[in-house]
Amino acid sequence: MTTEVTIPEATLAHIQEREGAILGHPPRMAALDRESVAEQVQATTKKLRGAMYADAPPLPLEIIPEIMFVLCKHQALWDAVMALSMELFQNGTLPVRDCELAVLRTGWLLGAPYEFGEHVARAKKAGVTAQEIDRLVEEGSAWDGWSVHDRAILKASEELRADVMITDETWAVLAQSYTEDQLFELCVLVGQFTNVAYFQNALRLRLEPRNPGLSAR
């Protein structure tokens, strides 16, 4: 069985249309006043950044991302969402580059400006080149410049998006280099960042100043 994936166009017009639908309207949930929840949000941010970046310094209150001041209103559920992301980043066994390829492909297929833009920066730090990001967007797993392993990661992300399943062919390629734990981890990773894209898009969370959204490369 083969799974056909509809690849979103990467033209400027498409990007503007998609971002306009999400970001061209007011956010659906207002952020709380920063000073009123400073201690709560600073503690949450420190914990999240510590899981994502080794030895990350504390962020000044004024530059903590707005998302933290929106979702702190729903702290119990937000904590649960973050806990899975932190487990994947802090204790996961997949190479960071592999994770970022999967998240970027998922974010692009979902048309998720916040998620895609944030993870382009992380992907570059993990060694993904601007050319690879461009090809990931334009051609996905079909680009002939990928290694067999990288292509399988992208293909798995595409298949999960299109059919909520990974084909036997793709699974077999991944199983050549992944343990059983890592195969499970990849499925959970794609599912988690599908979930994150859903609420970031639906809430129309505004992009941070350094996040170029879907035009990031």
Short mmCIF file of N, CA and C in Angstrom, two decimals, residues 28-138:
data_model
loop_
_atom_site.label_atom_id
_atom_site.label_comp_id
_atom_site.label_asym_id
_atom_site.label_seq_id
_atom_site.Cartn_x
_atom_site.Cartn_y
_atom_site.Cartn_z
N ARG A 28 -7.69 34.33 19.84
CA ARG A 28 -8.97 33.92 20.43
C ARG A 28 -8.93 33.86 21.95
N MET A 29 -7.74 33.92 22.52
CA MET A 29 -7.60 33.99 23.98
C MET A 29 -6.61 35.09 24.31
N ALA A 30 -6.98 35.94 25.22
CA ALA A 30 -6.11 37.06 25.59
C ALA A 30 -5.04 36.61 26.57
N ALA A 31 -3.87 37.23 26.47
CA ALA A 31 -2.80 36.98 27.42
C ALA A 31 -3.09 37.72 28.73
N LEU A 32 -2.66 37.12 29.83
CA LEU A 32 -2.77 37.79 31.12
C LEU A 32 -1.69 38.86 31.25
N ASP A 33 -1.93 39.82 32.12
CA ASP A 33 -0.92 40.83 32.42
C ASP A 33 0.35 40.16 32.94
N ARG A 34 1.48 40.52 32.39
CA ARG A 34 2.73 39.85 32.73
C ARG A 34 3.08 39.94 34.21
N GLU A 35 2.95 41.10 34.76
CA GLU A 35 3.33 41.29 36.17
C GLU A 35 2.43 40.48 37.10
N SER A 36 1.18 40.30 36.72
CA SER A 36 0.23 39.62 37.61
C SER A 36 0.50 38.13 37.75
N VAL A 37 1.19 37.54 36.77
CA VAL A 37 1.48 36.10 36.81
C VAL A 37 2.98 35.85 36.64
N ALA A 38 3.78 36.83 36.99
CA ALA A 38 5.22 36.75 36.73
C ALA A 38 5.87 35.52 37.34
N GLU A 39 5.62 35.27 38.60
CA GLU A 39 6.29 34.14 39.28
C GLU A 39 5.87 32.81 38.67
N GLN A 40 4.58 32.66 38.42
CA GLN A 40 4.05 31.42 37.84
C GLN A 40 4.64 31.16 36.46
N VAL A 41 4.63 32.16 35.61
CA VAL A 41 5.09 31.99 34.23
C VAL A 41 6.61 31.83 34.16
N GLN A 42 7.33 32.56 34.98
CA GLN A 42 8.79 32.42 34.98
C GLN A 42 9.21 31.01 35.40
N ALA A 43 8.51 30.44 36.37
CA ALA A 43 8.82 29.08 36.81
C ALA A 43 8.53 28.07 35.71
N THR A 44 7.39 28.23 35.03
CA THR A 44 7.03 27.31 33.95
C THR A 44 8.00 27.43 32.79
N THR A 45 8.35 28.66 32.45
CA THR A 45 9.27 28.89 31.33
C THR A 45 10.65 28.32 31.62
N LYS A 46 11.11 28.50 32.83
CA LYS A 46 12.42 27.95 33.21
C LYS A 46 12.45 26.44 33.07
N LYS A 47 11.38 25.79 33.49
CA LYS A 47 11.30 24.33 33.41
C LYS A 47 11.29 23.86 31.96
N LEU A 48 10.50 24.54 31.12
CA LEU A 48 10.41 24.15 29.72
C LEU A 48 11.72 24.39 28.99
N ARG A 49 12.32 25.55 29.20
CA ARG A 49 13.59 25.85 28.53
C ARG A 49 14.71 24.93 29.00
N GLY A 50 14.67 24.55 30.26
CA GLY A 50 15.67 23.63 30.77
C GLY A 50 15.63 22.28 30.10
N ALA A 51 14.43 21.86 29.69
CA ALA A 51 14.28 20.58 29.00
C ALA A 51 14.73 20.68 27.55
N MET A 52 14.57 21.85 26.95
CA MET A 52 14.87 22.01 25.53
C MET A 52 16.30 22.43 25.26
N TYR A 53 16.88 23.20 26.16
CA TYR A 53 18.22 23.74 25.94
C TYR A 53 19.07 23.52 27.19
N ALA A 54 20.20 22.89 27.04
CA ALA A 54 21.09 22.66 28.18
C ALA A 54 21.63 24.00 28.70
N ASP A 55 21.60 24.17 29.99
CA ASP A 55 22.14 25.38 30.65
C ASP A 55 21.50 26.66 30.13
N ALA A 56 20.21 26.60 29.81
CA ALA A 56 19.52 27.79 29.31
C ALA A 56 19.37 28.83 30.42
N PRO A 57 19.80 30.08 30.18
CA PRO A 57 19.66 31.11 31.21
C PRO A 57 18.19 31.53 31.33
N PRO A 58 17.78 32.04 32.48
CA PRO A 58 16.40 32.51 32.65
C PRO A 58 16.10 33.66 31.68
N LEU A 59 14.87 33.72 31.22
CA LEU A 59 14.47 34.81 30.34
C LEU A 59 13.90 35.96 31.16
N PRO A 60 14.26 37.19 30.83
CA PRO A 60 13.60 38.34 31.47
C PRO A 60 12.10 38.29 31.19
N LEU A 61 11.32 38.77 32.12
CA LEU A 61 9.87 38.69 32.01
C LEU A 61 9.36 39.29 30.71
N GLU A 62 9.98 40.38 30.28
CA GLU A 62 9.46 41.10 29.10
C GLU A 62 9.67 40.37 27.79
N ILE A 63 10.56 39.38 27.75
CA ILE A 63 10.78 38.66 26.48
C ILE A 63 10.32 37.21 26.53
N ILE A 64 9.68 36.80 27.62
CA ILE A 64 9.07 35.47 27.64
C ILE A 64 7.96 35.44 26.59
N PRO A 65 7.89 34.40 25.77
CA PRO A 65 6.89 34.35 24.70
C PRO A 65 5.46 34.51 25.21
N GLU A 66 4.67 35.19 24.42
CA GLU A 66 3.29 35.49 24.82
C GLU A 66 2.47 34.24 25.07
N ILE A 67 2.77 33.16 24.36
CA ILE A 67 2.03 31.91 24.55
C ILE A 67 1.99 31.50 26.02
N MET A 68 3.06 31.78 26.74
CA MET A 68 3.13 31.39 28.15
C MET A 68 2.12 32.17 29.00
N PHE A 69 1.80 33.39 28.58
CA PHE A 69 0.86 34.22 29.33
C PHE A 69 -0.58 33.99 28.89
N VAL A 70 -0.75 33.29 27.80
CA VAL A 70 -2.09 32.88 27.36
C VAL A 70 -2.47 31.56 28.03
N LEU A 71 -1.59 30.58 27.91
CA LEU A 71 -1.94 29.23 28.34
C LEU A 71 -1.79 29.02 29.84
N CYS A 72 -1.15 29.96 30.54
CA CYS A 72 -1.06 29.83 32.00
C CYS A 72 -2.44 29.94 32.65
N LYS A 73 -3.42 30.43 31.90
CA LYS A 73 -4.79 30.48 32.42
C LYS A 73 -5.39 29.08 32.54
N HIS A 74 -4.76 28.14 31.88
CA HIS A 74 -5.22 26.75 31.88
C HIS A 74 -4.04 25.88 32.31
N GLN A 75 -3.48 26.21 33.47
CA GLN A 75 -2.17 25.70 33.87
C GLN A 75 -2.10 24.17 33.96
N ALA A 76 -3.13 23.53 34.48
CA ALA A 76 -3.07 22.07 34.65
C ALA A 76 -2.96 21.37 33.30
N LEU A 77 -3.80 21.76 32.35
CA LEU A 77 -3.75 21.14 31.03
C LEU A 77 -2.47 21.53 30.29
N TRP A 78 -2.07 22.78 30.42
CA TRP A 78 -0.84 23.26 29.78
C TRP A 78 0.36 22.51 30.33
N ASP A 79 0.38 22.25 31.63
CA ASP A 79 1.46 21.47 32.23
C ASP A 79 1.52 20.07 31.63
N ALA A 80 0.35 19.47 31.41
CA ALA A 80 0.30 18.12 30.85
C ALA A 80 0.83 18.10 29.42
N VAL A 81 0.46 19.11 28.65
CA VAL A 81 0.96 19.21 27.27
C VAL A 81 2.48 19.38 27.28
N MET A 82 2.96 20.29 28.11
CA MET A 82 4.40 20.54 28.17
C MET A 82 5.17 19.34 28.68
N ALA A 83 4.56 18.57 29.58
CA ALA A 83 5.26 17.41 30.16
C ALA A 83 5.67 16.42 29.08
N LEU A 84 4.80 16.19 28.10
CA LEU A 84 5.15 15.26 27.03
C LEU A 84 6.25 15.84 26.15
N SER A 85 6.15 17.12 25.82
CA SER A 85 7.21 17.75 25.03
C SER A 85 8.55 17.68 25.77
N MET A 86 8.52 17.96 27.07
CA MET A 86 9.76 17.93 27.84
C MET A 86 10.34 16.52 27.92
N GLU A 87 9.47 15.53 28.04
CA GLU A 87 9.95 14.14 28.06
C GLU A 87 10.64 13.80 26.74
N LEU A 88 10.04 14.22 25.63
CA LEU A 88 10.63 13.94 24.32
C LEU A 88 11.97 14.65 24.15
N PHE A 89 12.05 15.91 24.57
CA PHE A 89 13.27 16.68 24.37
C PHE A 89 14.37 16.31 25.37
N GLN A 90 13.96 16.03 26.60
CA GLN A 90 14.94 15.83 27.66
C GLN A 90 15.40 14.38 27.76
N ASN A 91 14.48 13.46 27.59
CA ASN A 91 14.80 12.05 27.79
C ASN A 91 14.65 11.21 26.53
N GLY A 92 14.27 11.83 25.43
CA GLY A 92 14.13 11.09 24.19
C GLY A 92 15.46 10.59 23.67
N THR A 93 15.41 9.54 22.87
CA THR A 93 16.64 8.93 22.35
C THR A 93 16.84 9.17 20.86
N LEU A 94 15.88 9.82 20.21
CA LEU A 94 16.06 10.14 18.80
C LEU A 94 17.08 11.26 18.65
N PRO A 95 17.93 11.22 17.62
CA PRO A 95 18.82 12.35 17.35
C PRO A 95 18.01 13.63 17.13
N VAL A 96 18.54 14.75 17.60
CA VAL A 96 17.81 16.02 17.49
C VAL A 96 17.50 16.35 16.04
N ARG A 97 18.44 16.09 15.15
CA ARG A 97 18.19 16.36 13.72
C ARG A 97 16.98 15.57 13.23
N ASP A 98 16.89 14.32 13.61
CA ASP A 98 15.76 13.48 13.19
C ASP A 98 14.45 14.06 13.70
N CYS A 99 14.45 14.46 14.98
CA CYS A 99 13.25 15.07 15.56
C CYS A 99 12.82 16.30 14.79
N GLU A 100 13.78 17.15 14.47
CA GLU A 100 13.44 18.41 13.81
C GLU A 100 12.96 18.20 12.38
N LEU A 101 13.51 17.22 11.69
CA LEU A 101 12.99 16.90 10.36
C LEU A 101 11.52 16.49 10.44
N ALA A 102 11.21 15.64 11.41
CA ALA A 102 9.83 15.18 11.56
C ALA A 102 8.89 16.31 11.96
N VAL A 103 9.33 17.16 12.89
CA VAL A 103 8.48 18.27 13.34
C VAL A 103 8.28 19.29 12.22
N LEU A 104 9.34 19.61 11.49
CA LEU A 104 9.21 20.57 10.39
C LEU A 104 8.26 20.07 9.32
N ARG A 105 8.41 18.80 8.95
CA ARG A 105 7.53 18.28 7.90
C ARG A 105 6.08 18.28 8.37
N THR A 106 5.88 17.89 9.62
CA THR A 106 4.54 17.89 10.18
C THR A 106 3.97 19.30 10.24
N GLY A 107 4.78 20.24 10.73
CA GLY A 107 4.32 21.62 10.83
C GLY A 107 3.98 22.23 9.48
N TRP A 108 4.78 21.88 8.46
CA TRP A 108 4.48 22.41 7.13
C TRP A 108 3.20 21.80 6.57
N LEU A 109 3.05 20.50 6.68
CA LEU A 109 1.85 19.84 6.15
C LEU A 109 0.59 20.34 6.84
N LEU A 110 0.71 20.72 8.10
CA LEU A 110 -0.44 21.24 8.84
C LEU A 110 -0.65 22.73 8.62
N GLY A 111 0.27 23.38 7.91
CA GLY A 111 0.15 24.82 7.71
C GLY A 111 0.17 25.56 9.03
N ALA A 112 1.16 25.25 9.86
CA ALA A 112 1.23 25.78 11.22
C ALA A 112 2.35 26.81 11.33
N PRO A 113 2.05 28.10 11.19
CA PRO A 113 3.10 29.12 11.17
C PRO A 113 3.94 29.18 12.44
N TYR A 114 3.30 29.12 13.59
CA TYR A 114 4.03 29.23 14.86
C TYR A 114 5.00 28.07 15.01
N GLU A 115 4.49 26.87 14.86
CA GLU A 115 5.32 25.68 15.04
C GLU A 115 6.44 25.60 14.00
N PHE A 116 6.11 25.81 12.75
CA PHE A 116 7.12 25.69 11.70
C PHE A 116 8.22 26.72 11.89
N GLY A 117 7.85 27.97 12.10
CA GLY A 117 8.85 29.02 12.25
C GLY A 117 9.77 28.80 13.44
N GLU A 118 9.21 28.38 14.56
CA GLU A 118 10.03 28.12 15.75
C GLU A 118 11.02 26.99 15.50
N HIS A 119 10.59 25.96 14.79
CA HIS A 119 11.44 24.78 14.64
C HIS A 119 12.44 24.90 13.50
N VAL A 120 12.29 25.85 12.61
CA VAL A 120 13.35 26.10 11.64
C VAL A 120 14.63 26.49 12.36
N ALA A 121 14.52 27.36 13.33
CA ALA A 121 15.71 27.79 14.09
C ALA A 121 16.33 26.61 14.84
N ARG A 122 15.50 25.78 15.45
CA ARG A 122 16.01 24.61 16.16
C ARG A 122 16.65 23.62 15.20
N ALA A 123 16.04 23.45 14.03
CA ALA A 123 16.57 22.50 13.04
C ALA A 123 17.95 22.93 12.55
N LYS A 124 18.12 24.22 12.33
CA LYS A 124 19.42 24.71 11.87
C LYS A 124 20.50 24.46 12.92
N LYS A 125 20.15 24.65 14.18
CA LYS A 125 21.11 24.37 15.25
C LYS A 125 21.48 22.89 15.29
N ALA A 126 20.56 22.04 14.81
CA ALA A 126 20.80 20.60 14.81
C ALA A 126 21.48 20.13 13.52
N GLY A 127 21.82 21.07 12.64
CA GLY A 127 22.57 20.71 11.44
C GLY A 127 21.77 20.59 10.17
N VAL A 128 20.47 20.90 10.21
CA VAL A 128 19.67 20.89 8.99
C VAL A 128 19.97 22.18 8.23
N THR A 129 20.30 22.07 6.96
CA THR A 129 20.70 23.24 6.18
C THR A 129 19.49 23.98 5.62
N ALA A 130 19.71 25.22 5.20
CA ALA A 130 18.64 26.00 4.58
C ALA A 130 18.15 25.33 3.31
N GLN A 131 19.08 24.73 2.54
CA GLN A 131 18.67 24.01 1.34
C GLN A 131 17.77 22.83 1.68
N GLU A 132 18.13 22.10 2.73
CA GLU A 132 17.31 20.95 3.13
C GLU A 132 15.93 21.39 3.59
N ILE A 133 15.86 22.51 4.30
CA ILE A 133 14.56 23.02 4.74
C ILE A 133 13.72 23.42 3.53
N ASP A 134 14.36 24.05 2.55
CA ASP A 134 13.66 24.44 1.33
C ASP A 134 13.12 23.22 0.60
N ARG A 135 13.93 22.17 0.50
CA ARG A 135 13.50 20.95 -0.19
C ARG A 135 12.43 20.21 0.62
N LEU A 136 12.55 20.24 1.93
CA LEU A 136 11.53 19.63 2.80
C LEU A 136 10.17 20.26 2.54
N VAL A 137 10.17 21.57 2.34
CA VAL A 137 8.94 22.30 2.06
C VAL A 137 8.45 22.03 0.65
N GLU A 138 9.33 22.14 -0.32
CA GLU A 138 8.93 22.07 -1.73
C GLU A 138 8.62 20.64 -2.19
#
